[in-house]
XYZ file of C-alpha atoms in Angstrom:
784
model
C -71.997 -47.129 64.157
C -73.865 -45.144 67.057
C -74.077 -46.060 69.963
C -76.019 -45.083 73.478
C -74.211 -45.695 76.807
C -76.833 -45.176 79.544
C -74.811 -44.742 82.972
C -75.244 -42.839 85.863
C -71.393 -43.169 87.089
C -69.669 -40.765 85.231
C -66.878 -42.293 85.343
C -67.337 -45.396 83.987
C -69.425 -43.184 81.367
C -66.625 -41.110 80.551
C -64.451 -44.712 80.232
C -66.812 -46.347 77.643
C -67.402 -42.923 75.403
C -63.198 -42.718 75.255
C -62.673 -46.314 74.739
C -65.926 -46.861 72.124
C -65.021 -43.635 70.411
C -61.457 -45.094 69.903
C -62.883 -47.712 68.268
C -64.540 -45.339 65.716
C -67.822 -45.304 67.454
C -70.165 -42.298 67.697
C -71.139 -42.804 70.902
C -74.029 -40.523 73.013
C -74.706 -40.397 77.176
C -77.535 -40.566 78.909
C -77.304 -40.454 82.922
C -80.919 -42.032 84.156
C -83.199 -44.210 82.732
C -85.869 -41.227 81.935
C -82.779 -39.761 79.613
C -81.723 -42.762 78.171
C -85.821 -43.472 76.865
C -85.815 -40.048 75.768
C -82.920 -40.408 73.724
C -84.095 -43.793 72.054
C -87.192 -42.379 71.366
C -85.506 -39.066 69.179
C -82.718 -41.070 67.623
C -82.193 -44.116 65.733
C -79.086 -46.436 67.366
C -77.371 -49.302 66.633
C -76.325 -50.665 70.071
C -77.343 -49.702 73.571
C -75.000 -50.154 76.593
C -77.316 -50.024 79.637
C -76.226 -50.145 83.384
C -79.191 -51.862 85.329
C -78.770 -49.385 88.674
C -80.310 -46.210 87.309
C -81.985 -43.010 88.570
C -85.353 -42.874 87.609
C -85.806 -45.539 85.264
C -83.803 -48.510 86.556
C -82.458 -50.686 83.618
C -84.604 -53.498 83.458
C -87.582 -51.646 83.409
C -86.094 -49.444 80.382
C -85.247 -52.742 78.607
C -88.185 -54.060 78.977
C -89.584 -50.436 77.980
C -87.787 -50.671 74.682
C -88.924 -54.138 73.803
C -92.431 -53.209 74.478
C -92.156 -50.566 72.206
C -90.873 -52.548 69.368
C -87.500 -50.895 69.058
C -85.163 -54.219 67.446
C -81.445 -52.590 68.461
C -79.111 -55.254 70.572
C -79.032 -54.366 74.258
C -76.176 -54.931 76.440
C -76.574 -54.980 80.161
C -73.955 -54.152 82.152
C -73.765 -54.161 86.039
C -71.755 -55.728 88.893
C -74.552 -58.354 89.979
C -72.972 -61.403 89.006
C -75.685 -63.950 90.044
C -77.294 -66.646 87.423
C -81.101 -65.221 88.598
C -79.824 -61.230 88.080
C -78.709 -62.288 84.560
C -81.827 -63.960 83.925
C -83.969 -61.176 84.700
C -82.038 -59.166 82.518
C -82.427 -61.329 79.951
C -85.891 -62.136 80.089
C -86.248 -58.146 79.917
C -85.208 -58.602 76.823
C -81.401 -57.934 76.696
C -79.003 -59.682 74.426
C -76.374 -59.868 76.299
C -75.303 -59.304 79.816
C -71.390 -58.202 80.636
C -70.395 -58.601 85.143
C -68.200 -55.146 85.991
C -65.307 -55.330 86.245
C -65.570 -55.918 82.428
C -62.428 -57.036 80.798
C -62.542 -54.082 77.330
C -61.012 -56.891 74.997
C -64.255 -59.097 76.175
C -66.510 -55.536 75.919
C -65.382 -55.117 72.130
C -65.753 -58.365 71.291
C -69.381 -58.047 72.211
C -70.004 -55.364 70.687
C -69.200 -56.520 67.394
C -71.431 -59.462 67.783
C -74.175 -57.970 68.757
C -73.609 -55.210 66.068
C -73.271 -57.996 63.509
C -76.090 -59.862 64.714
C -78.421 -56.498 64.481
C -76.961 -55.696 61.122
C -77.499 -56.902 57.651
C -73.825 -58.392 57.962
C -72.776 -61.800 59.407
C -69.106 -61.777 59.232
C -67.131 -59.397 61.235
C -64.841 -58.318 58.131
C -66.189 -56.382 55.687
C -64.830 -56.975 51.695
C -66.443 -54.927 48.682
C -64.105 -56.132 45.703
C -60.517 -55.232 46.850
C -61.452 -53.130 49.582
C -61.372 -54.724 53.133
C -63.085 -53.300 56.278
C -61.733 -55.324 59.685
C -63.877 -53.494 62.614
C -61.761 -56.114 65.296
C -58.888 -53.846 64.471
C -60.050 -50.966 62.616
C -58.148 -51.693 59.729
C -58.562 -50.607 56.301
C -57.073 -52.141 52.969
C -57.590 -52.031 49.282
C -55.323 -54.310 47.518
C -53.209 -54.929 50.567
C -52.038 -51.304 50.555
C -53.474 -49.314 53.767
C -55.917 -46.861 54.439
C -55.437 -43.882 57.173
C -58.901 -42.780 57.577
C -59.733 -40.161 60.102
C -62.406 -41.645 62.963
C -65.373 -40.270 60.807
C -64.091 -41.586 57.152
C -63.883 -44.485 58.846
C -67.197 -44.646 60.472
C -68.432 -43.653 56.720
C -66.828 -46.201 54.962
C -68.180 -49.072 57.633
C -71.997 -47.381 57.103
C -72.051 -48.062 53.630
C -70.198 -51.311 53.688
C -72.799 -52.862 56.591
C -75.442 -51.799 53.937
C -74.216 -51.506 50.856
C -77.517 -51.977 48.852
C -79.036 -48.409 50.591
C -79.052 -44.684 49.605
C -77.832 -42.385 52.918
C -79.041 -39.536 52.456
C -76.861 -36.116 54.247
C -78.927 -36.186 57.515
C -79.510 -40.304 57.619
C -75.578 -40.032 57.865
C -75.622 -37.294 60.158
C -77.774 -39.355 62.271
C -76.026 -42.489 62.255
C -72.223 -41.141 62.139
C -72.078 -38.408 64.419
C -73.577 -37.927 68.147
C -76.560 -35.898 68.692
C -74.842 -32.993 70.523
C -71.891 -32.813 68.277
C -73.924 -32.939 65.032
C -72.845 -30.583 62.165
C -74.583 -29.415 59.153
C -74.632 -31.421 55.981
C -71.712 -29.722 54.229
C -69.484 -31.917 56.802
C -70.739 -34.569 55.034
C -70.058 -33.522 51.967
C -66.901 -32.644 53.046
C -65.982 -36.337 54.951
C -67.230 -38.158 51.388
C -64.916 -36.211 49.339
C -61.934 -36.984 51.602
C -63.003 -40.699 51.866
C -63.415 -40.710 47.531
C -59.633 -39.247 47.466
C -58.259 -41.842 49.447
C -60.050 -44.586 48.017
C -58.846 -43.279 44.773
C -54.948 -42.847 45.664
C -54.964 -46.938 46.414
C -56.643 -47.695 43.420
C -60.275 -47.916 43.828
C -62.562 -47.063 41.220
C -62.888 -43.140 41.032
C -67.004 -44.061 41.320
C -66.343 -46.204 44.478
C -68.815 -43.900 46.429
C -71.577 -42.899 44.050
C -73.889 -40.091 43.948
C -77.576 -40.446 43.689
C -78.833 -37.075 42.508
C -81.528 -35.218 44.729
C -81.378 -38.559 47.062
C -77.781 -38.839 48.777
C -75.069 -41.238 48.616
C -74.230 -45.206 48.297
C -71.825 -47.839 47.619
C -71.451 -48.737 44.022
C -71.311 -52.532 44.227
C -68.719 -54.507 42.074
C -68.944 -57.348 40.303
C -68.361 -59.227 43.222
C -69.479 -58.763 46.714
C -68.692 -60.863 49.755
C -68.464 -60.959 53.456
C -65.628 -63.193 54.114
C -64.376 -64.683 57.885
C -61.387 -62.996 59.460
C -57.970 -64.641 60.216
C -58.070 -63.660 63.785
C -60.637 -61.387 66.453
C -57.564 -59.900 67.955
C -57.513 -56.123 67.482
C -54.001 -54.622 66.635
C -50.836 -53.731 68.986
C -51.269 -49.801 68.259
C -54.915 -49.750 69.121
C -55.058 -51.957 71.964
C -52.266 -49.154 72.948
C -54.043 -46.313 72.340
C -56.808 -47.381 74.369
C -54.798 -48.369 77.203
C -53.035 -45.245 76.860
C -56.358 -43.235 76.906
C -57.565 -45.024 79.976
C -54.744 -44.298 82.071
C -56.018 -40.746 81.310
C -59.250 -41.229 82.344
C -57.744 -42.967 85.979
C -56.143 -39.652 86.286
C -59.106 -37.671 85.726
C -61.306 -39.510 87.902
C -58.862 -40.644 90.699
C -59.806 -38.226 93.550
C -63.247 -39.088 92.834
C -62.217 -42.774 93.710
C -60.490 -41.547 97.081
C -63.642 -39.711 98.097
C -65.855 -42.357 97.681
C -63.585 -44.582 99.735
C -63.492 -41.669 102.424
C -66.788 -42.378 102.396
C -66.962 -45.924 103.127
C -64.615 -45.278 105.993
C -66.477 -42.227 107.104
C -69.482 -44.575 107.092
C -68.081 -47.501 108.910
C -66.421 -45.473 111.668
C -70.269 -44.289 112.525
C -71.806 -48.285 112.789
C -71.173 -48.892 116.318
C -71.631 -44.954 117.910
C -74.603 -44.473 116.133
C -76.444 -46.609 113.302
C -76.192 -45.196 110.232
C -79.708 -43.672 108.755
C -81.125 -45.484 105.793
C -79.741 -42.435 103.650
C -76.049 -42.765 104.850
C -75.913 -46.396 104.204
C -77.646 -46.397 100.460
C -74.810 -43.310 99.947
C -72.113 -45.854 101.500
C -73.631 -49.082 99.227
C -73.973 -47.357 96.565
C -70.157 -45.832 96.436
C -69.221 -49.263 97.061
C -71.472 -50.785 94.149
C -69.402 -48.376 92.106
C -65.875 -48.958 92.734
C -66.625 -52.582 92.386
C -67.530 -51.664 88.576
C -64.943 -49.523 87.972
C -61.845 -50.848 89.764
C -61.295 -53.838 87.958
C -61.462 -52.051 84.316
C -58.382 -49.890 85.085
C -56.261 -52.829 86.821
C -57.833 -52.574 90.300
C -58.618 -56.228 90.659
C -58.416 -56.878 94.268
C -59.298 -53.511 94.788
C -62.751 -54.418 93.073
C -63.130 -57.790 94.730
C -62.994 -55.669 98.433
C -65.661 -53.243 97.290
C -67.467 -56.257 95.843
C -67.733 -57.681 99.963
C -68.185 -54.154 101.020
C -71.555 -53.928 99.032
C -72.472 -57.156 99.859
C -72.378 -56.380 103.791
C -73.856 -52.942 103.397
C -76.520 -54.436 101.724
C -77.845 -56.911 104.772
C -80.988 -55.030 106.070
C -79.967 -55.985 109.762
C -77.673 -54.205 112.749
C -74.056 -55.397 112.271
C -72.344 -57.489 115.493
C -68.958 -55.981 116.612
C -67.487 -58.915 114.623
C -69.481 -57.850 111.610
C -68.531 -54.389 112.082
C -64.790 -55.420 112.924
C -64.444 -57.178 109.596
C -65.949 -54.571 107.442
C -63.825 -51.927 108.844
C -60.967 -54.313 107.654
C -62.315 -54.565 104.282
C -62.339 -50.914 103.652
C -58.728 -50.496 105.145
C -57.433 -53.082 102.810
C -59.544 -51.505 99.621
C -57.855 -48.289 100.739
C -54.163 -49.777 100.609
C -55.162 -51.625 97.549
C -55.665 -48.250 95.759
C -52.397 -46.582 97.652
C -50.145 -49.246 96.897
C -50.500 -50.798 93.397
C -50.852 -48.569 90.741
C -53.446 -49.349 87.714
C -51.900 -52.187 85.592
C -53.161 -50.590 82.352
C -51.239 -52.556 80.058
C -52.596 -56.245 81.203
C -55.936 -55.910 81.003
C -57.911 -57.953 83.938
C -60.365 -60.832 83.148
C -63.035 -61.730 85.361
C -63.069 -64.709 86.599
C -66.587 -66.083 86.133
C -67.883 -68.864 88.569
C -69.455 -72.002 87.657
C -72.764 -73.465 88.466
C -73.043 -75.078 91.884
C -74.496 -78.375 91.877
C -75.298 -80.328 95.267
C -74.962 -84.157 95.141
C -76.707 -85.842 98.462
C -75.637 -89.616 98.499
C -75.160 -91.517 101.371
C -72.396 -93.109 99.576
C -69.493 -90.859 98.848
C -67.717 -93.667 96.937
C -70.734 -93.833 94.137
C -70.816 -90.148 93.592
C -67.325 -89.521 93.103
C -67.388 -90.443 88.683
C -70.307 -87.764 89.256
C -67.641 -85.026 90.756
C -65.278 -86.317 87.930
C -68.162 -86.009 84.734
C -69.305 -82.451 86.272
C -66.053 -80.860 85.820
C -65.767 -82.156 82.620
C -69.210 -80.322 81.681
C -68.388 -76.872 83.487
C -69.780 -77.519 86.724
C -68.485 -77.527 89.827
C -69.990 -80.084 92.183
C -70.102 -80.981 95.701
C -71.142 -84.170 97.933
C -73.294 -83.970 100.866
C -73.833 -87.597 102.599
C -76.339 -86.955 105.321
C -79.175 -84.393 105.876
C -77.067 -82.231 108.654
C -74.384 -81.544 105.630
C -76.754 -80.724 102.859
C -78.816 -78.216 105.445
C -75.230 -76.523 105.814
C -74.337 -76.441 102.394
C -77.157 -75.263 100.846
C -77.629 -72.523 103.643
C -73.946 -71.417 102.942
C -73.632 -71.454 99.144
C -77.485 -72.022 97.602
C -76.669 -74.223 94.463
C -78.003 -74.107 91.030
C -79.329 -77.520 91.249
C -79.759 -80.035 94.049
C -78.578 -84.226 92.365
C -80.847 -86.477 94.973
C -79.544 -89.770 95.519
C -83.242 -91.714 96.537
C -81.736 -95.481 97.343
C -79.271 -94.666 100.241
C -81.201 -92.818 103.287
C -85.012 -92.599 101.616
C -85.852 -91.385 104.889
C -83.703 -88.641 104.564
C -83.540 -87.807 100.926
C -87.601 -87.700 101.063
C -87.206 -85.508 104.300
C -84.552 -82.849 102.124
C -86.680 -83.035 99.386
C -89.716 -81.934 101.332
C -87.455 -79.101 103.061
C -86.019 -77.902 100.081
C -89.704 -78.009 98.661
C -90.992 -75.276 101.173
C -87.739 -73.359 101.970
C -86.590 -73.336 98.250
C -89.617 -73.925 95.951
C -87.367 -72.603 92.620
C -84.331 -74.538 93.572
C -84.729 -77.577 90.964
C -83.720 -81.131 92.439
C -83.517 -84.029 90.222
C -84.500 -87.255 91.876
C -82.188 -90.326 91.207
C -83.497 -93.625 92.051
C -83.460 -97.399 90.832
C -87.262 -97.572 91.560
C -88.399 -96.490 88.650
C -92.308 -96.978 89.309
C -95.842 -95.097 89.053
C -96.047 -95.104 93.017
C -92.495 -93.793 93.145
C -92.898 -91.103 90.697
C -96.031 -89.866 92.273
C -93.908 -89.604 95.889
C -91.318 -87.873 94.105
C -93.897 -85.588 92.947
C -95.648 -84.811 95.854
C -92.732 -84.276 97.858
C -91.686 -81.456 95.298
C -88.950 -83.087 92.735
C -88.321 -81.348 89.395
C -87.262 -84.187 87.428
C -86.649 -87.972 87.735
C -84.043 -89.952 86.163
C -83.880 -93.962 86.683
C -81.306 -95.863 87.022
C -78.748 -97.192 85.647
C -77.395 -94.749 83.332
C -74.099 -93.192 82.820
C -72.537 -89.957 84.369
C -72.847 -88.403 81.071
C -76.456 -88.924 81.016
C -76.646 -87.725 84.094
C -74.912 -84.825 83.613
C -77.379 -83.809 80.484
C -80.300 -83.755 83.174
C -78.486 -81.406 85.137
C -77.756 -79.010 82.791
C -81.008 -78.984 81.275
C -82.228 -77.557 84.826
C -79.660 -75.295 85.395
C -80.761 -71.689 84.769
C -80.623 -70.797 81.238
C -78.983 -67.461 79.785
C -80.827 -68.148 76.490
C -82.731 -71.035 75.119
C -80.978 -71.624 71.565
C -83.278 -71.931 68.716
C -83.757 -75.341 66.646
C -83.189 -75.472 62.728
C -84.026 -79.003 61.225
C -82.389 -79.408 57.703
C -83.744 -82.286 55.471
C -81.218 -82.562 52.578
C -79.685 -85.654 50.960
C -76.284 -83.959 49.968
C -74.289 -83.810 52.851
C -71.874 -80.995 51.624
C -75.146 -78.969 51.823
C -75.956 -80.311 55.365
C -72.213 -79.510 56.554
C -72.530 -75.728 54.951
C -75.471 -75.197 56.781
C -74.235 -76.623 60.209
C -71.237 -74.180 60.088
C -73.533 -71.225 58.710
C -75.970 -71.722 61.533
C -74.308 -72.817 64.255
C -71.906 -69.839 64.777
C -75.163 -67.561 65.422
C -75.792 -69.893 68.539
C -78.525 -72.023 66.234
C -79.086 -76.162 67.287
C -78.836 -77.343 63.774
C -80.394 -80.949 63.282
C -79.619 -82.401 59.999
C -81.256 -85.421 58.297
C -80.065 -86.727 55.052
C -82.543 -89.644 54.877
C -86.082 -87.901 54.617
C -87.471 -91.321 55.734
C -86.704 -90.364 59.118
C -88.277 -87.227 58.815
C -91.373 -87.791 61.311
C -89.481 -89.490 63.611
C -86.724 -86.569 63.746
C -89.487 -83.686 63.629
C -91.154 -85.164 66.721
C -88.400 -86.432 68.684
C -86.450 -82.476 67.990
C -89.798 -80.121 67.689
C -87.900 -77.675 66.034
C -88.616 -73.857 65.765
C -88.087 -73.841 61.904
C -87.712 -76.297 58.969
C -85.458 -76.189 55.892
C -85.986 -78.664 53.285
C -84.803 -79.066 49.550
C -87.267 -79.862 47.126
C -85.447 -82.995 44.782
C -84.215 -85.819 47.491
C -84.601 -89.973 46.819
C -87.594 -91.069 48.307
C -89.389 -88.292 49.603
C -89.218 -85.099 48.018
C -89.943 -81.303 49.686
C -92.697 -80.910 48.531
C -94.541 -84.095 49.949
C -92.696 -83.024 53.048
C -93.826 -79.763 53.355
C -97.590 -81.128 52.064
C -97.245 -83.193 55.448
C -96.252 -81.238 57.655
C -99.137 -78.524 56.968
C -101.786 -81.799 57.028
C -100.863 -81.921 61.062
C -102.878 -79.653 63.429
C -99.845 -79.420 65.781
C -96.749 -78.572 62.957
C -99.086 -76.858 60.508
C -97.742 -73.061 61.952
C -93.978 -74.186 61.724
C -92.036 -72.041 59.346
C -90.878 -73.764 56.470
C -87.943 -72.405 54.041
C -86.969 -74.660 50.669
C -83.782 -74.378 49.413
C -83.750 -75.412 45.725
C -81.620 -74.943 42.525
C -84.482 -73.893 40.715
C -85.599 -70.463 40.469
C -88.310 -70.774 37.246
C -91.600 -69.205 38.092
C -93.189 -72.639 38.109
C -91.177 -74.147 40.967
C -91.435 -71.136 43.084
C -94.889 -71.421 42.769
C -95.355 -75.147 43.725
C -93.244 -74.124 46.965
C -95.456 -71.917 47.857
C -98.632 -73.951 46.953
C -97.627 -76.658 49.163
C -97.569 -74.169 51.771
C -93.443 -72.769 52.184
C -93.014 -69.552 54.022
C -90.020 -68.618 52.035
C -87.109 -70.049 49.428
C -83.636 -69.540 49.180
C -81.818 -70.470 45.987
C -78.583 -72.481 45.583
C -75.986 -71.940 45.764
C -76.062 -70.665 48.693
C -75.312 -67.112 49.966
C -74.471 -67.247 53.790
C -75.670 -63.786 54.527
C -79.287 -63.814 52.565
C -79.677 -67.607 54.458
C -79.030 -66.454 58.200
C -80.716 -63.146 57.764
C -83.674 -64.743 56.139
C -83.652 -67.710 58.848
C -82.823 -65.111 61.842
C -86.108 -62.935 60.723
C -88.542 -65.482 60.699
C -87.114 -66.588 63.871
C -87.273 -63.032 65.469
C -90.932 -63.194 64.080
C -91.920 -66.343 65.919
C -90.800 -65.214 69.052
C -92.184 -62.045 68.556
C -95.765 -63.519 67.969
C -95.438 -66.048 70.526
C -94.783 -63.400 73.087
C -97.527 -60.666 71.755
C -99.760 -64.220 71.852
C -98.699 -65.743 75.244
C -96.944 -63.349 77.910
C -98.630 -59.786 79.440
C -96.355 -57.304 78.194
C -96.845 -55.103 81.279
C -95.741 -57.577 83.867
C -94.006 -60.299 81.908
C -96.053 -62.734 83.453
C -98.685 -65.289 81.232
C -101.838 -63.724 79.984
C -105.413 -65.243 80.491
C -105.659 -67.177 77.401
C -102.077 -68.701 77.734
C -102.837 -69.798 81.090
C -106.174 -70.810 80.645
C -104.557 -73.777 78.135
C -101.928 -74.403 81.075
C -104.520 -74.928 83.734
C -106.341 -76.930 81.902
C -103.505 -79.169 81.331
C -102.660 -79.350 84.950
C -106.254 -80.283 85.852
C -106.423 -82.983 83.341
C -103.265 -84.030 84.908
C -104.509 -83.857 88.215
C -107.806 -85.674 87.515
C -105.385 -88.624 85.564
C -103.180 -89.254 88.593
C -105.694 -88.345 91.637
C -103.760 -85.026 92.872
C -104.342 -82.383 94.279
C -104.496 -78.572 92.681
C -104.479 -75.758 94.626
C -105.900 -72.370 92.454
C -105.557 -69.269 93.475
C -106.744 -65.248 92.570
C -104.998 -62.191 94.180
C -105.852 -59.070 93.964
C -103.366 -55.867 94.974
C -105.503 -54.106 97.902
C -106.389 -50.671 97.287
C -105.506 -50.222 93.641
C -107.494 -47.534 92.800
C -106.061 -45.728 95.473
C -102.670 -46.024 94.598
C -103.349 -45.114 90.846
C -105.631 -41.997 91.772
C -103.087 -40.445 94.366
C -99.750 -41.684 92.899
C -100.005 -42.099 89.541
C -100.933 -44.877 86.564
C -96.785 -45.092 86.244
C -96.923 -46.301 89.854
C -99.372 -48.154 89.822
C -97.674 -50.218 86.396
C -94.567 -50.415 88.663
C -96.534 -52.246 91.503
C -97.855 -54.558 88.983
C -94.841 -55.330 87.595
C -92.837 -56.065 90.462
C -95.836 -58.385 92.211
C -95.675 -60.740 88.696
C -91.769 -60.878 89.289
C -92.092 -61.522 93.060
C -95.017 -64.455 92.265
C -92.771 -65.646 89.223
C -89.796 -66.057 91.008
C -91.219 -67.303 94.905
C -92.958 -70.118 93.318
C -91.596 -73.514 91.644
C -91.336 -73.519 87.893
C -93.888 -75.814 87.378
C -96.314 -73.469 89.105
C -98.404 -70.843 87.112
C -98.652 -67.464 87.594
C -100.600 -65.335 85.000
C -102.338 -61.893 85.404
C -106.260 -62.064 84.011
C -106.532 -58.369 84.054
C -106.019 -54.833 86.134
C -104.548 -56.187 89.211
C -105.644 -59.870 89.183
C -103.350 -62.439 89.331
C -103.931 -65.972 89.052
C -102.192 -69.403 90.719
C -101.760 -72.717 89.723
C -100.063 -74.725 92.372
C -100.466 -78.145 91.491
C -99.897 -81.293 94.094
C -101.279 -78.921 96.697
C -104.223 -78.481 99.097
C -106.234 -75.605 100.146
C -104.062 -75.819 103.112
C -100.618 -76.446 101.292
C -101.681 -73.181 99.394
C -102.608 -70.480 101.801
C -99.113 -71.331 103.617
C -97.468 -71.050 100.227
C -99.201 -67.900 99.553
C -98.585 -66.593 103.401
C -94.885 -66.694 102.885
C -95.114 -65.065 99.959
C -97.706 -62.421 101.308
C -95.319 -61.709 104.422
C -91.829 -61.080 102.080
C -93.580 -59.418 99.936
C -94.489 -56.543 102.910
C -91.254 -56.786 104.063
C -89.817 -55.984 100.510
C -92.331 -54.011 99.089
C -93.763 -52.322 101.920
C -94.392 -48.967 99.667
C -93.114 -47.888 96.717
C -90.055 -45.301 96.500
C -92.541 -42.742 94.854
C -95.805 -44.110 97.118
C -96.405 -43.941 100.722
C -99.268 -45.854 100.521
C -98.535 -49.673 101.911
C -99.069 -52.265 99.533
C -100.056 -55.660 99.706
C -102.512 -58.109 98.251
C -105.186 -60.555 99.174
C -105.795 -64.047 97.787
C -108.866 -66.155 97.803
C -107.976 -70.101 97.317
C -109.573 -73.068 95.767
C -108.642 -76.522 95.303
C -109.640 -79.587 93.369
C -111.491 -82.089 93.467
C -112.594 -80.725 97.297
C -114.587 -77.003 95.575
C -114.831 -77.669 91.667
C -113.517 -80.208 88.664
C -113.470 -77.253 86.474
C -111.537 -74.360 86.123
C -114.315 -71.972 85.903
C -115.803 -73.429 89.242
C -112.794 -73.148 90.932
C -112.258 -70.055 89.530
C -115.532 -68.910 91.302
C -114.836 -70.407 94.723
C -111.515 -68.528 94.561
C -113.082 -65.327 93.957
C -115.832 -65.534 96.851
C -112.325 -66.538 98.981
C -110.820 -63.416 98.043
C -113.600 -61.403 98.703
C -113.920 -62.869 102.415
C -110.312 -61.765 102.606
C -110.430 -58.265 101.721
C -113.734 -57.891 103.961
C -111.706 -59.675 106.638
C -109.124 -56.942 106.646
C -106.768 -57.388 103.594
C -103.779 -58.263 102.963
C -104.206 -61.861 104.233
C -104.908 -64.982 102.112
C -108.205 -67.132 102.801
C -109.289 -70.537 101.868
C -112.744 -71.585 100.896
C -114.376 -73.930 103.649
C -117.088 -75.645 101.404
C -117.404 -78.551 99.750
C -119.024 -76.984 96.520
C -120.150 -78.565 93.237
C -120.958 -77.301 89.700
C -124.387 -77.540 90.758
C -124.567 -76.008 94.260
C -122.506 -72.866 93.103
C -123.638 -69.533 93.272
C -122.250 -66.899 91.484
C -123.441 -64.390 94.229
C -120.693 -63.218 96.511
C -120.936 -63.806 100.200
């Protein structure tokens, strides 16, 4: 299996190359994002290990580029940033998994194996071909219980054939998959390795033609009468493999120990210059980069304390403000402690260091601590760390010191303080989800909560478990599990399907009685439907016809399970609108592959239809539907709706002067800035060129001006210029709101567009709201 490592830190890159090569992977290294992209285009990889902080092209942008060009190989992000927000950005960019530095090697290997399984045709960690057994987790190969001692290339060849047991590989294809591009030999090396592998297989009793030559084409594994994939008894690597890896890592540490000392020395020099003369931007950047690298690498080699100290130093240096004497002293103490930890603590390579994962944070605002205690206990069961604030000041302090992922706000104690906190969070932390809990379940209370910025409303009384379930729905999600609904009257089939699908992260909804089909369909909203043909009361064919007749569900993918594969049954299945069918008895790999391929296609089509590929925000078609929905909601509940039209100032000059690549980067950055600065329920879209649209439900034009002005100020502070372009990058915005400026989307857009023109005319870099009361009949299309 071929892995591309994109990592600019030579220390970490060499360590990854060594430990992965020990696991018989072919590893190639790129030191920057652009080099990584060139390799992706030139060669076929089974997996990419991608650092986030890269020169030339950062890991997030490289990930987006890989996905936008249709490459499907799994991507595992490696980074020292461990916040949920950073993880969400990486996963939204198209990554499949995320590993925080410093990482435990056993966890790295397990994640690599899991991603390779997901991206390959085999679904189980252990591969079997008759009596031949290969376990990637321990790199052990046996035939009829007899061990085979294979060279790394022989092992890689055998794994390639087992994972693609129906495919013929030419010599050039084998060279591409088994050798690194900088170590590729001639085709004679392939024939030599095939010959050696055949001899070793024959020596332990395997058939002489186990690896068959397809003359004029290449080689393949000749399938025996029984070909299956089974679950392993354990995913633990062998002790011999573990010790080999640890020994190799000790050698890497010896090679790079001098460089680690140099990085610590750089931090010592930087901290001595902070008070006498402030560090230059370049000096501070180098110091921050050194701390970032140490935080990611030291833990891998057993320096857990050193890694934690380096992370604290990085955070201190990242603060874009002059340090006080107290802060400077503390920073020097951290650097001294870092030096001490490295000099006195030998790397504990025989005991890999596990990284402690931080629990999601929940702040409970309730004036009665006694009532909140059961929620604290229940939160622990759900893997959530909860804290109680009983009055307004303590809540403000808790949020300022350690912002939670969710706030649970009880409305029935001190109502005035509760609403005051809700309004404050709406303006200061618009993306922080707030769940409001109250026994006053009526329209006016819900309306007041919506106006003040509540994200969700939960009526009392409900048990603590239900409250925590609502909280988890508001937590930032790393991935949304696809839902598969299965209808079959055989409980054994249902249990089998659940055991096959759930390890893949698929949520399985099983129905034994087809009469419950419709209500379950509407309640669960599945992504894919599996039906049996023959069932009592209602057949699968009839259920499929019902689904296809409904405009809302007509596009739902439907897969049939059937014991019949005759032409008549197959014709019936496709005649009623099925997308695919699988014959019973169920072959696990076949079923899972068909489902995963179908779900991947759905996700791809959904993204193509709804997401702007450059910026990652909604496109015009999708946002128009969402804006119409919000407008109807505003009309029904007599709420305001603010529509903003944004435009990057002097964008043509940016493209002409700095190039379109820089222009594209600016568009991506602004799109993501808007997404993360506005509330979840707000709409952010790109309608073409440098024009963005924002829909803010429940806000008047005055509210919208204030909100977007704050966003503009933050944008100018963070993005005043692009690293490759000295032109100041600002945006202007025009605002209209329902009902004052119009009752339909087209009218509101025209009014906002006129206000945008005024903003540009008056100096750019500002937000302007329309001051006229306009109706559709009075509106003039002409600009001011």
